[in-house]
Amino acid sequence: MAARKHHYVPQCYLKLFSVSHKKIPQLTVFDRERKKVYKAGIDNVAAQRDFNAIDVEGMDADAFEKSMSGFETQLADALQRIVAARSFANEEDRAFLLNLVGLTAMRNPRLRETIRSGHEQVARLIMDQVLSSKEMYESQVKKVREAGGLPESNKTSYEEMKRFVEGGQYELTLDNTFQVGQEMRVFDKILPLIFQRGWILLRAPENSSGFITSDHPFCLFWTDPKRRGGFYPPGLGLRGTEIRFTISPRLALVGAFELKNGEVDVSEEGVAGINGGVIALAEAQVYARDQNFHYAMQPDEPLQKASRLITDKRFLLHRAEEE
């Protein structure tokens, strides 16, 4: 039987932030929606039913999921080598890592909902135009019926359709195959922008509480804190922006067009700042090995303990809209 639970954040990546537990490694989950902290296996987080399912003639529904599994097998080896070496000097391993950064940027439930809601807004505008008059509506119905898009048995009147649309009790959905296809086409276009950035590997101190991750590990910010939260969101192709991506409790990445590739050791304050960005852009859940990490969501604030996060109103009531 085809697997139905598909991860949009790879398990091989989540495993790096986990602790051993029987057969399935476990994460400490800080859940915004449930307002709880609990343990969960890496197989039960950052996943959605049929997220990668496709409906293409001559192909299995899980064909794309299987292809992603093949990539993730190679990715797992590359991540393990980077973590062991505390370096991403190996070009092939760095390429796998940057592909992961791009995939998490383009393939996540938040972006899918953004695309879906955008299509819905356009559809509602079109329906308003079609229903601007009875003549317009009947003319459009006739064209659709002649094109074979509407059966003769459908006799919905102008008045009935107008009441339905004005009632707003409907939601437009997008075919999953369309979503997957769009994501991969856009991924091919944005990947060069990721490779064009300079990347700094950040190494946490040996005694550090460590970096954390989330169900939305791709973090894009304006480099200048004063521009964050403003009217104009940062874009992948814009200068003056930085991508942050944690790799393991000991390693993280920062990428910007103004940087050159390098590796630096950071302080515990630096670790806390990166963790604050992860928390700000998490969709619903933050993941860590335990409850011992630090975070700081503002450049000048004291280090905050992980135990405070689940009661921190900035985490519970707000998600920064930086994408």
PDB file of C-alpha atoms in Angstrom:
ATOM      1  CA  MET A   1       0.000   0.000   0.000  1.00  0.00           C
ATOM      2  CA  ALA A   2       1.154   3.524  -0.754  1.00  0.00           C
ATOM      3  CA  ALA A   3       2.263   5.593   2.231  1.00  0.00           C
ATOM      4  CA  ARG A   4      -0.249   8.354   2.981  1.00  0.00           C
ATOM      5  CA  LYS A   5       1.718  10.395   5.540  1.00  0.00           C
ATOM      6  CA  HIS A   6       4.130  12.593   3.595  1.00  0.00           C
ATOM      7  CA  HIS A   7       6.755  14.796   5.259  1.00  0.00           C
ATOM      8  CA  TYR A   8       7.280  18.317   3.962  1.00  0.00           C
ATOM      9  CA  VAL A   9      10.284  18.596   6.292  1.00  0.00           C
ATOM     10  CA  PRO A  10      12.467  15.490   5.709  1.00  0.00           C
ATOM     11  CA  GLN A  11      12.835  13.049   8.573  1.00  0.00           C
ATOM     12  CA  CYS A  12      16.578  12.723   7.914  1.00  0.00           C
ATOM     13  CA  TYR A  13      16.859  16.438   8.714  1.00  0.00           C
ATOM     14  CA  LEU A  14      14.582  16.312  11.773  1.00  0.00           C
ATOM     15  CA  LYS A  15      16.596  13.378  13.099  1.00  0.00           C
ATOM     16  CA  LEU A  16      19.589  15.667  13.622  1.00  0.00           C
ATOM     17  CA  PHE A  17      17.615  17.555  16.296  1.00  0.00           C
ATOM     18  CA  SER A  18      16.270  14.429  18.002  1.00  0.00           C
ATOM     19  CA  VAL A  19      17.280  12.041  20.773  1.00  0.00           C
ATOM     20  CA  SER A  20      17.240   8.255  20.552  1.00  0.00           C
ATOM     21  CA  HIS A  21      14.053   6.571  21.717  1.00  0.00           C
ATOM     22  CA  LYS A  22      13.260   2.914  21.012  1.00  0.00           C
ATOM     23  CA  LYS A  23      12.744   2.583  17.242  1.00  0.00           C
ATOM     24  CA  ILE A  24      11.850   6.191  16.406  1.00  0.00           C
ATOM     25  CA  PRO A  25      14.006   9.184  17.406  1.00  0.00           C
ATOM     26  CA  GLN A  26      12.077  11.781  19.404  1.00  0.00           C
ATOM     27  CA  LEU A  27      11.855  15.552  19.380  1.00  0.00           C
ATOM     28  CA  THR A  28      10.693  17.947  22.047  1.00  0.00           C
ATOM     29  CA  VAL A  29       7.792  19.782  20.424  1.00  0.00           C
ATOM     30  CA  PHE A  30       6.679  23.284  21.394  1.00  0.00           C
ATOM     31  CA  ASP A  31       3.192  23.495  19.911  1.00  0.00           C
ATOM     32  CA  ARG A  32       1.666  26.949  19.430  1.00  0.00           C
ATOM     33  CA  GLU A  33      -1.843  25.736  18.605  1.00  0.00           C
ATOM     34  CA  ARG A  34      -2.093  23.247  21.488  1.00  0.00           C
ATOM     35  CA  LYS A  35      -0.083  25.470  23.850  1.00  0.00           C
ATOM     36  CA  LYS A  36       1.773  22.416  25.022  1.00  0.00           C
ATOM     37  CA  VAL A  37       5.267  20.949  25.173  1.00  0.00           C
ATOM     38  CA  TYR A  38       5.503  17.219  24.503  1.00  0.00           C
ATOM     39  CA  LYS A  39       7.639  14.480  22.995  1.00  0.00           C
ATOM     40  CA  ALA A  40       6.929  13.154  19.508  1.00  0.00           C
ATOM     41  CA  GLY A  41       8.634  10.825  17.061  1.00  0.00           C
ATOM     42  CA  ILE A  42      10.128  12.394  13.958  1.00  0.00           C
ATOM     43  CA  ASP A  43       7.626  10.340  11.965  1.00  0.00           C
ATOM     44  CA  ASN A  44       4.700  12.243  13.500  1.00  0.00           C
ATOM     45  CA  VAL A  45       5.659  15.874  12.917  1.00  0.00           C
ATOM     46  CA  ALA A  46       5.948  18.183   9.878  1.00  0.00           C
ATOM     47  CA  ALA A  47       3.841  15.791   7.817  1.00  0.00           C
ATOM     48  CA  GLN A  48       0.520  15.931   6.016  1.00  0.00           C
ATOM     49  CA  ARG A  49      -1.697  13.272   4.518  1.00  0.00           C
ATOM     50  CA  ASP A  50      -1.052  12.879   0.771  1.00  0.00           C
ATOM     51  CA  PHE A  51       1.070  16.042   0.611  1.00  0.00           C
ATOM     52  CA  ASN A  52       3.086  14.596  -2.306  1.00  0.00           C
ATOM     53  CA  ALA A  53       0.286  12.575  -3.914  1.00  0.00           C
ATOM     54  CA  ILE A  54      -0.220  13.073  -7.658  1.00  0.00           C
ATOM     55  CA  ASP A  55      -2.849  11.998 -10.161  1.00  0.00           C
ATOM     56  CA  VAL A  56      -1.067  11.440 -13.464  1.00  0.00           C
ATOM     57  CA  GLU A  57      -2.090   8.814 -15.981  1.00  0.00           C
ATOM     58  CA  GLY A  58       0.339   5.895 -16.007  1.00  0.00           C
ATOM     59  CA  MET A  59       1.962   6.843 -12.694  1.00  0.00           C
ATOM     60  CA  ASP A  60       1.361   5.663  -9.135  1.00  0.00           C
ATOM     61  CA  ALA A  61      -0.097   8.220  -6.740  1.00  0.00           C
ATOM     62  CA  ASP A  62       3.048   7.995  -4.623  1.00  0.00           C
ATOM     63  CA  ALA A  63       5.515   8.230  -7.531  1.00  0.00           C
ATOM     64  CA  PHE A  64       6.646  11.720  -6.523  1.00  0.00           C
ATOM     65  CA  GLU A  65       6.871  10.713  -2.860  1.00  0.00           C
ATOM     66  CA  LYS A  66       9.167   7.843  -3.862  1.00  0.00           C
ATOM     67  CA  SER A  67      11.339  10.173  -5.917  1.00  0.00           C
ATOM     68  CA  MET A  68      11.670  12.502  -2.925  1.00  0.00           C
ATOM     69  CA  SER A  69      12.670   9.527  -0.767  1.00  0.00           C
ATOM     70  CA  GLY A  70      15.517   8.793  -3.177  1.00  0.00           C
ATOM     71  CA  PHE A  71      16.804  12.355  -2.848  1.00  0.00           C
ATOM     72  CA  GLU A  72      16.469  12.248   0.935  1.00  0.00           C
ATOM     73  CA  THR A  73      18.583   9.089   1.162  1.00  0.00           C
ATOM     74  CA  GLN A  74      21.488  10.947  -0.442  1.00  0.00           C
ATOM     75  CA  LEU A  75      20.691  14.081   1.553  1.00  0.00           C
ATOM     76  CA  ALA A  76      20.906  12.138   4.821  1.00  0.00           C
ATOM     77  CA  ASP A  77      24.462  11.029   4.020  1.00  0.00           C
ATOM     78  CA  ALA A  78      25.482  14.569   3.044  1.00  0.00           C
ATOM     79  CA  LEU A  79      24.034  16.042   6.246  1.00  0.00           C
ATOM     80  CA  GLN A  80      25.797  13.459   8.382  1.00  0.00           C
ATOM     81  CA  ARG A  81      29.136  14.285   6.751  1.00  0.00           C
ATOM     82  CA  ILE A  82      28.612  18.041   7.248  1.00  0.00           C
ATOM     83  CA  VAL A  83      27.713  17.556  10.902  1.00  0.00           C
ATOM     84  CA  ALA A  84      30.661  15.223  11.526  1.00  0.00           C
ATOM     85  CA  ALA A  85      33.143  17.576   9.830  1.00  0.00           C
ATOM     86  CA  ARG A  86      31.551  20.757  11.230  1.00  0.00           C
ATOM     87  CA  SER A  87      32.222  22.116   7.759  1.00  0.00           C
ATOM     88  CA  PHE A  88      30.460  22.404   4.422  1.00  0.00           C
ATOM     89  CA  ALA A  89      33.617  22.735   2.344  1.00  0.00           C
ATOM     90  CA  ASN A  90      32.682  19.625   0.351  1.00  0.00           C
ATOM     91  CA  GLU A  91      30.944  21.033  -2.739  1.00  0.00           C
ATOM     92  CA  GLU A  92      28.705  18.034  -3.358  1.00  0.00           C
ATOM     93  CA  ASP A  93      27.495  17.948   0.244  1.00  0.00           C
ATOM     94  CA  ARG A  94      26.943  21.716   0.182  1.00  0.00           C
ATOM     95  CA  ALA A  95      24.842  21.311  -2.978  1.00  0.00           C
ATOM     96  CA  PHE A  96      22.573  18.782  -1.250  1.00  0.00           C
ATOM     97  CA  LEU A  97      22.212  21.130   1.718  1.00  0.00           C
ATOM     98  CA  LEU A  98      21.296  24.124  -0.448  1.00  0.00           C
ATOM     99  CA  ASN A  99      18.781  21.991  -2.348  1.00  0.00           C
ATOM    100  CA  LEU A 100      17.184  21.232   1.025  1.00  0.00           C
ATOM    101  CA  VAL A 101      17.045  24.958   1.779  1.00  0.00           C
ATOM    102  CA  GLY A 102      15.277  25.565  -1.538  1.00  0.00           C
ATOM    103  CA  LEU A 103      12.829  22.707  -1.113  1.00  0.00           C
ATOM    104  CA  THR A 104      11.728  23.834   2.337  1.00  0.00           C
ATOM    105  CA  ALA A 105      11.260  27.341   0.940  1.00  0.00           C
ATOM    106  CA  MET A 106       8.918  26.222  -1.822  1.00  0.00           C
ATOM    107  CA  ARG A 107       7.232  23.095  -0.473  1.00  0.00           C
ATOM    108  CA  ASN A 108       5.263  23.721   2.697  1.00  0.00           C
ATOM    109  CA  PRO A 109       1.604  23.994   3.728  1.00  0.00           C
ATOM    110  CA  ARG A 110       1.850  27.737   4.384  1.00  0.00           C
ATOM    111  CA  LEU A 111       2.883  28.551   0.827  1.00  0.00           C
ATOM    112  CA  ARG A 112       0.287  26.162  -0.573  1.00  0.00           C
ATOM    113  CA  GLU A 113      -2.426  27.962   1.363  1.00  0.00           C
ATOM    114  CA  THR A 114      -1.117  31.327   0.149  1.00  0.00           C
ATOM    115  CA  ILE A 115      -1.326  30.130  -3.459  1.00  0.00           C
ATOM    116  CA  ARG A 116      -4.760  28.575  -2.922  1.00  0.00           C
ATOM    117  CA  SER A 117      -6.179  31.723  -1.305  1.00  0.00           C
ATOM    118  CA  GLY A 118      -4.758  33.818  -4.151  1.00  0.00           C
ATOM    119  CA  HIS A 119      -6.551  31.672  -6.726  1.00  0.00           C
ATOM    120  CA  GLU A 120      -9.717  31.891  -4.657  1.00  0.00           C
ATOM    121  CA  GLN A 121      -9.601  35.683  -4.586  1.00  0.00           C
ATOM    122  CA  VAL A 122      -9.231  35.762  -8.371  1.00  0.00           C
ATOM    123  CA  ALA A 123     -12.080  33.263  -8.761  1.00  0.00           C
ATOM    124  CA  ARG A 124     -14.354  35.392  -6.574  1.00  0.00           C
ATOM    125  CA  LEU A 125     -13.581  38.485  -8.660  1.00  0.00           C
ATOM    126  CA  ILE A 126     -14.394  36.549 -11.835  1.00  0.00           C
ATOM    127  CA  MET A 127     -17.658  35.277 -10.350  1.00  0.00           C
ATOM    128  CA  ASP A 128     -18.616  38.829  -9.345  1.00  0.00           C
ATOM    129  CA  GLN A 129     -18.079  39.885 -12.951  1.00  0.00           C
ATOM    130  CA  VAL A 130     -20.013  36.920 -14.352  1.00  0.00           C
ATOM    131  CA  LEU A 131     -22.901  37.639 -11.979  1.00  0.00           C
ATOM    132  CA  SER A 132     -22.942  41.367 -12.695  1.00  0.00           C
ATOM    133  CA  SER A 133     -26.080  40.754 -14.784  1.00  0.00           C
ATOM    134  CA  LYS A 134     -28.387  37.909 -15.729  1.00  0.00           C
ATOM    135  CA  GLU A 135     -27.425  38.317 -19.371  1.00  0.00           C
ATOM    136  CA  MET A 136     -23.705  38.023 -18.597  1.00  0.00           C
ATOM    137  CA  TYR A 137     -24.279  34.908 -16.476  1.00  0.00           C
ATOM    138  CA  GLU A 138     -26.410  33.129 -19.076  1.00  0.00           C
ATOM    139  CA  SER A 139     -23.928  34.011 -21.818  1.00  0.00           C
ATOM    140  CA  GLN A 140     -21.040  32.477 -19.837  1.00  0.00           C
ATOM    141  CA  VAL A 141     -23.055  29.365 -18.950  1.00  0.00           C
ATOM    142  CA  LYS A 142     -23.832  28.860 -22.633  1.00  0.00           C
ATOM    143  CA  LYS A 143     -20.145  29.092 -23.598  1.00  0.00           C
ATOM    144  CA  VAL A 144     -19.081  26.644 -20.894  1.00  0.00           C
ATOM    145  CA  ARG A 145     -21.843  24.198 -21.823  1.00  0.00           C
ATOM    146  CA  GLU A 146     -20.913  24.348 -25.522  1.00  0.00           C
ATOM    147  CA  ALA A 147     -17.284  23.651 -24.588  1.00  0.00           C
ATOM    148  CA  GLY A 148     -18.389  20.517 -22.731  1.00  0.00           C
ATOM    149  CA  GLY A 149     -17.623  21.878 -19.295  1.00  0.00           C
ATOM    150  CA  LEU A 150     -21.178  21.814 -17.983  1.00  0.00           C
ATOM    151  CA  PRO A 151     -23.761  19.044 -18.438  1.00  0.00           C
ATOM    152  CA  GLU A 152     -27.233  19.837 -19.796  1.00  0.00           C
ATOM    153  CA  SER A 153     -28.681  18.518 -16.557  1.00  0.00           C
ATOM    154  CA  ASN A 154     -27.216  21.438 -14.623  1.00  0.00           C
ATOM    155  CA  LYS A 155     -29.946  24.064 -14.618  1.00  0.00           C
ATOM    156  CA  THR A 156     -28.726  26.393 -11.855  1.00  0.00           C
ATOM    157  CA  SER A 157     -30.456  29.714 -12.338  1.00  0.00           C
ATOM    158  CA  TYR A 158     -28.877  33.132 -12.150  1.00  0.00           C
ATOM    159  CA  GLU A 159     -30.732  33.898  -8.910  1.00  0.00           C
ATOM    160  CA  GLU A 160     -29.638  30.618  -7.287  1.00  0.00           C
ATOM    161  CA  MET A 161     -26.005  31.110  -8.259  1.00  0.00           C
ATOM    162  CA  LYS A 162     -25.990  34.733  -7.111  1.00  0.00           C
ATOM    163  CA  ARG A 163     -27.340  33.740  -3.678  1.00  0.00           C
ATOM    164  CA  PHE A 164     -24.744  30.986  -3.418  1.00  0.00           C
ATOM    165  CA  VAL A 165     -21.798  33.223  -4.316  1.00  0.00           C
ATOM    166  CA  GLU A 166     -22.933  36.128  -2.155  1.00  0.00           C
ATOM    167  CA  GLY A 167     -23.382  33.727   0.750  1.00  0.00           C
ATOM    168  CA  GLY A 168     -19.663  32.980   0.581  1.00  0.00           C
ATOM    169  CA  GLN A 169     -20.140  29.481   1.988  1.00  0.00           C
ATOM    170  CA  TYR A 170     -17.606  27.829  -0.293  1.00  0.00           C
ATOM    171  CA  GLU A 171     -13.870  27.394  -0.625  1.00  0.00           C
ATOM    172  CA  LEU A 172     -11.819  26.915  -3.753  1.00  0.00           C
ATOM    173  CA  THR A 173      -9.417  23.963  -3.681  1.00  0.00           C
ATOM    174  CA  LEU A 174      -6.470  23.305  -5.960  1.00  0.00           C
ATOM    175  CA  ASP A 175      -5.590  19.928  -7.400  1.00  0.00           C
ATOM    176  CA  ASN A 176      -2.599  18.460  -5.555  1.00  0.00           C
ATOM    177  CA  THR A 177      -0.924  17.482  -8.827  1.00  0.00           C
ATOM    178  CA  PHE A 178      -1.110  21.125  -9.916  1.00  0.00           C
ATOM    179  CA  GLN A 179       0.410  22.267  -6.616  1.00  0.00           C
ATOM    180  CA  VAL A 180       3.289  19.770  -6.770  1.00  0.00           C
ATOM    181  CA  GLY A 181       4.000  20.679 -10.403  1.00  0.00           C
ATOM    182  CA  GLN A 182       3.988  24.407  -9.669  1.00  0.00           C
ATOM    183  CA  GLU A 183       6.304  23.965  -6.711  1.00  0.00           C
ATOM    184  CA  MET A 184       8.903  22.068  -8.695  1.00  0.00           C
ATOM    185  CA  ARG A 185       8.780  24.530 -11.588  1.00  0.00           C
ATOM    186  CA  VAL A 186       9.318  27.453  -9.211  1.00  0.00           C
ATOM    187  CA  PHE A 187      11.995  25.489  -7.345  1.00  0.00           C
ATOM    188  CA  ASP A 188      14.010  25.213 -10.570  1.00  0.00           C
ATOM    189  CA  LYS A 189      13.867  29.001 -10.903  1.00  0.00           C
ATOM    190  CA  ILE A 190      14.741  29.930  -7.328  1.00  0.00           C
ATOM    191  CA  LEU A 191      17.534  27.392  -6.805  1.00  0.00           C
ATOM    192  CA  PRO A 192      20.102  29.487  -8.764  1.00  0.00           C
ATOM    193  CA  LEU A 193      19.260  32.452  -6.476  1.00  0.00           C
ATOM    194  CA  ILE A 194      20.112  30.321  -3.460  1.00  0.00           C
ATOM    195  CA  PHE A 195      23.413  29.157  -4.967  1.00  0.00           C
ATOM    196  CA  GLN A 196      24.328  32.748  -5.897  1.00  0.00           C
ATOM    197  CA  ARG A 197      24.304  33.793  -2.255  1.00  0.00           C
ATOM    198  CA  GLY A 198      27.393  33.612  -0.110  1.00  0.00           C
ATOM    199  CA  TRP A 199      26.970  31.223   2.803  1.00  0.00           C
ATOM    200  CA  ILE A 200      28.436  31.378   6.292  1.00  0.00           C
ATOM    201  CA  LEU A 201      28.413  28.221   8.393  1.00  0.00           C
ATOM    202  CA  LEU A 202      27.772  29.123  12.028  1.00  0.00           C
ATOM    203  CA  ARG A 203      29.246  26.828  14.671  1.00  0.00           C
ATOM    204  CA  ALA A 204      27.768  26.872  18.153  1.00  0.00           C
ATOM    205  CA  PRO A 205      30.073  26.622  21.189  1.00  0.00           C
ATOM    206  CA  GLU A 206      30.656  23.105  22.501  1.00  0.00           C
ATOM    207  CA  ASN A 207      28.857  23.967  25.733  1.00  0.00           C
ATOM    208  CA  SER A 208      25.988  25.712  23.943  1.00  0.00           C
ATOM    209  CA  SER A 209      22.346  24.856  24.485  1.00  0.00           C
ATOM    210  CA  GLY A 210      22.215  24.554  20.702  1.00  0.00           C
ATOM    211  CA  PHE A 211      20.225  25.549  17.636  1.00  0.00           C
ATOM    212  CA  ILE A 212      16.603  24.488  17.145  1.00  0.00           C
ATOM    213  CA  THR A 213      14.347  24.000  14.120  1.00  0.00           C
ATOM    214  CA  SER A 214      10.645  24.069  13.253  1.00  0.00           C
ATOM    215  CA  ASP A 215       7.919  22.950  10.872  1.00  0.00           C
ATOM    216  CA  HIS A 216       9.011  25.856   8.634  1.00  0.00           C
ATOM    217  CA  PRO A 217      12.829  25.832   8.864  1.00  0.00           C
ATOM    218  CA  PHE A 218      13.418  28.197   5.939  1.00  0.00           C
ATOM    219  CA  CYS A 219      13.782  31.708   7.375  1.00  0.00           C
ATOM    220  CA  LEU A 220      14.062  34.769   5.120  1.00  0.00           C
ATOM    221  CA  PHE A 221      14.623  38.193   6.691  1.00  0.00           C
ATOM    222  CA  TRP A 222      15.668  41.684   5.763  1.00  0.00           C
ATOM    223  CA  THR A 223      19.242  41.971   7.014  1.00  0.00           C
ATOM    224  CA  ASP A 224      18.440  45.377   8.525  1.00  0.00           C
ATOM    225  CA  PRO A 225      16.193  44.728  11.568  1.00  0.00           C
ATOM    226  CA  LYS A 226      14.487  48.106  11.022  1.00  0.00           C
ATOM    227  CA  ARG A 227      12.977  46.851   7.758  1.00  0.00           C
ATOM    228  CA  ARG A 228      11.436  43.748   9.295  1.00  0.00           C
ATOM    229  CA  GLY A 229       7.706  43.698   9.762  1.00  0.00           C
ATOM    230  CA  GLY A 230       7.247  46.567   7.313  1.00  0.00           C
ATOM    231  CA  PHE A 231       5.019  46.877   4.270  1.00  0.00           C
ATOM    232  CA  TYR A 232       7.512  45.289   1.861  1.00  0.00           C
ATOM    233  CA  PRO A 233       8.387  41.637   2.519  1.00  0.00           C
ATOM    234  CA  PRO A 234      11.866  40.321   1.677  1.00  0.00           C
ATOM    235  CA  GLY A 235      12.327  38.362  -1.542  1.00  0.00           C
ATOM    236  CA  LEU A 236      14.683  35.558  -2.503  1.00  0.00           C
ATOM    237  CA  GLY A 237      16.224  37.611  -5.288  1.00  0.00           C
ATOM    238  CA  LEU A 238      16.648  40.840  -3.325  1.00  0.00           C
ATOM    239  CA  ARG A 239      19.895  42.177  -1.953  1.00  0.00           C
ATOM    240  CA  GLY A 240      19.811  43.239   1.672  1.00  0.00           C
ATOM    241  CA  THR A 241      18.119  39.984   2.667  1.00  0.00           C
ATOM    242  CA  GLU A 242      19.427  36.940   4.474  1.00  0.00           C
ATOM    243  CA  ILE A 243      18.354  33.315   4.668  1.00  0.00           C
ATOM    244  CA  ARG A 244      18.811  31.518   7.966  1.00  0.00           C
ATOM    245  CA  PHE A 245      18.654  27.749   8.169  1.00  0.00           C
ATOM    246  CA  THR A 246      19.647  25.586  11.119  1.00  0.00           C
ATOM    247  CA  ILE A 247      21.344  22.281  10.259  1.00  0.00           C
ATOM    248  CA  SER A 248      21.790  20.642  13.661  1.00  0.00           C
ATOM    249  CA  PRO A 249      22.064  21.736  17.298  1.00  0.00           C
ATOM    250  CA  ARG A 250      25.674  22.689  16.572  1.00  0.00           C
ATOM    251  CA  LEU A 251      25.449  24.133  13.049  1.00  0.00           C
ATOM    252  CA  ALA A 252      23.433  26.751  11.154  1.00  0.00           C
ATOM    253  CA  LEU A 253      23.651  28.686   7.892  1.00  0.00           C
ATOM    254  CA  VAL A 254      23.264  32.325   6.959  1.00  0.00           C
ATOM    255  CA  GLY A 255      23.147  33.226   3.271  1.00  0.00           C
ATOM    256  CA  ALA A 256      23.221  36.667   1.622  1.00  0.00           C
ATOM    257  CA  PHE A 257      24.309  38.102  -1.717  1.00  0.00           C
ATOM    258  CA  GLU A 258      26.736  40.396   0.112  1.00  0.00           C
ATOM    259  CA  LEU A 259      28.544  37.518   1.871  1.00  0.00           C
ATOM    260  CA  LYS A 260      31.401  35.247   0.856  1.00  0.00           C
ATOM    261  CA  ASN A 261      31.456  31.571   1.787  1.00  0.00           C
ATOM    262  CA  GLY A 262      33.038  30.958   5.153  1.00  0.00           C
ATOM    263  CA  GLU A 263      32.782  29.345   8.560  1.00  0.00           C
ATOM    264  CA  VAL A 264      32.666  31.154  11.911  1.00  0.00           C
ATOM    265  CA  ASP A 265      32.211  30.293  15.569  1.00  0.00           C
ATOM    266  CA  VAL A 266      29.366  32.137  17.253  1.00  0.00           C
ATOM    267  CA  SER A 267      28.589  32.926  20.877  1.00  0.00           C
ATOM    268  CA  GLU A 268      25.606  31.695  22.850  1.00  0.00           C
ATOM    269  CA  GLU A 269      24.014  35.072  22.157  1.00  0.00           C
ATOM    270  CA  GLY A 270      24.425  34.405  18.438  1.00  0.00           C
ATOM    271  CA  VAL A 271      22.813  30.983  18.828  1.00  0.00           C
ATOM    272  CA  ALA A 272      19.895  32.530  20.723  1.00  0.00           C
ATOM    273  CA  GLY A 273      19.396  35.114  17.973  1.00  0.00           C
ATOM    274  CA  ILE A 274      19.190  32.440  15.279  1.00  0.00           C
ATOM    275  CA  ASN A 275      16.740  30.486  17.443  1.00  0.00           C
ATOM    276  CA  GLY A 276      14.594  33.600  17.812  1.00  0.00           C
ATOM    277  CA  GLY A 277      14.274  33.800  14.024  1.00  0.00           C
ATOM    278  CA  VAL A 278      13.311  30.116  13.822  1.00  0.00           C
ATOM    279  CA  ILE A 279      10.602  30.694  16.432  1.00  0.00           C
ATOM    280  CA  ALA A 280       9.308  33.819  14.688  1.00  0.00           C
ATOM    281  CA  LEU A 281       8.748  32.027  11.387  1.00  0.00           C
ATOM    282  CA  ALA A 282       7.535  28.667  12.698  1.00  0.00           C
ATOM    283  CA  GLU A 283       4.136  27.696  11.360  1.00  0.00           C
ATOM    284  CA  ALA A 284       2.825  25.922  14.476  1.00  0.00           C
ATOM    285  CA  GLN A 285       5.637  23.901  16.018  1.00  0.00           C
ATOM    286  CA  VAL A 286       9.224  24.391  17.182  1.00  0.00           C
ATOM    287  CA  TYR A 287      11.486  21.332  17.564  1.00  0.00           C
ATOM    288  CA  ALA A 288      14.478  20.768  19.826  1.00  0.00           C
ATOM    289  CA  ARG A 289      16.322  17.964  21.553  1.00  0.00           C
ATOM    290  CA  ASP A 290      15.205  19.160  24.972  1.00  0.00           C
ATOM    291  CA  GLN A 291      14.055  22.229  26.899  1.00  0.00           C
ATOM    292  CA  ASN A 292      17.508  23.629  27.553  1.00  0.00           C
ATOM    293  CA  PHE A 293      18.020  25.988  24.603  1.00  0.00           C
ATOM    294  CA  HIS A 294      18.049  29.795  24.657  1.00  0.00           C
ATOM    295  CA  TYR A 295      16.374  32.235  22.316  1.00  0.00           C
ATOM    296  CA  ALA A 296      16.166  35.983  21.736  1.00  0.00           C
ATOM    297  CA  MET A 297      13.563  37.476  19.412  1.00  0.00           C
ATOM    298  CA  GLN A 298      14.960  41.003  19.539  1.00  0.00           C
ATOM    299  CA  PRO A 299      18.638  41.981  19.017  1.00  0.00           C
ATOM    300  CA  ASP A 300      18.954  43.695  22.403  1.00  0.00           C
ATOM    301  CA  GLU A 301      16.904  41.406  24.658  1.00  0.00           C
ATOM    302  CA  PRO A 302      18.405  39.117  27.333  1.00  0.00           C
ATOM    303  CA  LEU A 303      18.618  35.400  26.596  1.00  0.00           C
ATOM    304  CA  GLN A 304      15.294  33.665  27.163  1.00  0.00           C
ATOM    305  CA  LYS A 305      15.060  30.087  28.428  1.00  0.00           C
ATOM    306  CA  ALA A 306      13.215  27.444  26.429  1.00  0.00           C
ATOM    307  CA  SER A 307      10.909  26.790  29.377  1.00  0.00           C
ATOM    308  CA  ARG A 308       9.449  30.274  28.856  1.00  0.00           C
ATOM    309  CA  LEU A 309       8.605  29.777  25.191  1.00  0.00           C
ATOM    310  CA  ILE A 310       5.242  28.079  25.602  1.00  0.00           C
ATOM    311  CA  THR A 311       4.003  31.081  27.626  1.00  0.00           C
ATOM    312  CA  ASP A 312       5.722  33.728  25.492  1.00  0.00           C
ATOM    313  CA  LYS A 313       2.925  35.742  23.855  1.00  0.00           C
ATOM    314  CA  ARG A 314       5.142  36.499  20.880  1.00  0.00           C
ATOM    315  CA  PHE A 315       5.174  32.790  20.092  1.00  0.00           C
ATOM    316  CA  LEU A 316       1.562  32.057  20.985  1.00  0.00           C
ATOM    317  CA  LEU A 317      -0.143  35.021  19.351  1.00  0.00           C
ATOM    318  CA  HIS A 318       2.067  35.985  16.451  1.00  0.00           C
ATOM    319  CA  ARG A 319       3.836  34.530  13.462  1.00  0.00           C
ATOM    320  CA  ALA A 320       6.119  36.898  11.592  1.00  0.00           C
ATOM    321  CA  GLU A 321       5.092  37.210   7.937  1.00  0.00           C
ATOM    322  CA  GLU A 322       8.502  37.492   6.319  1.00  0.00           C
ATOM    323  CA  GLU A 323       8.109  35.371   3.178  1.00  0.00           C
TER     324      GLU A 323
END
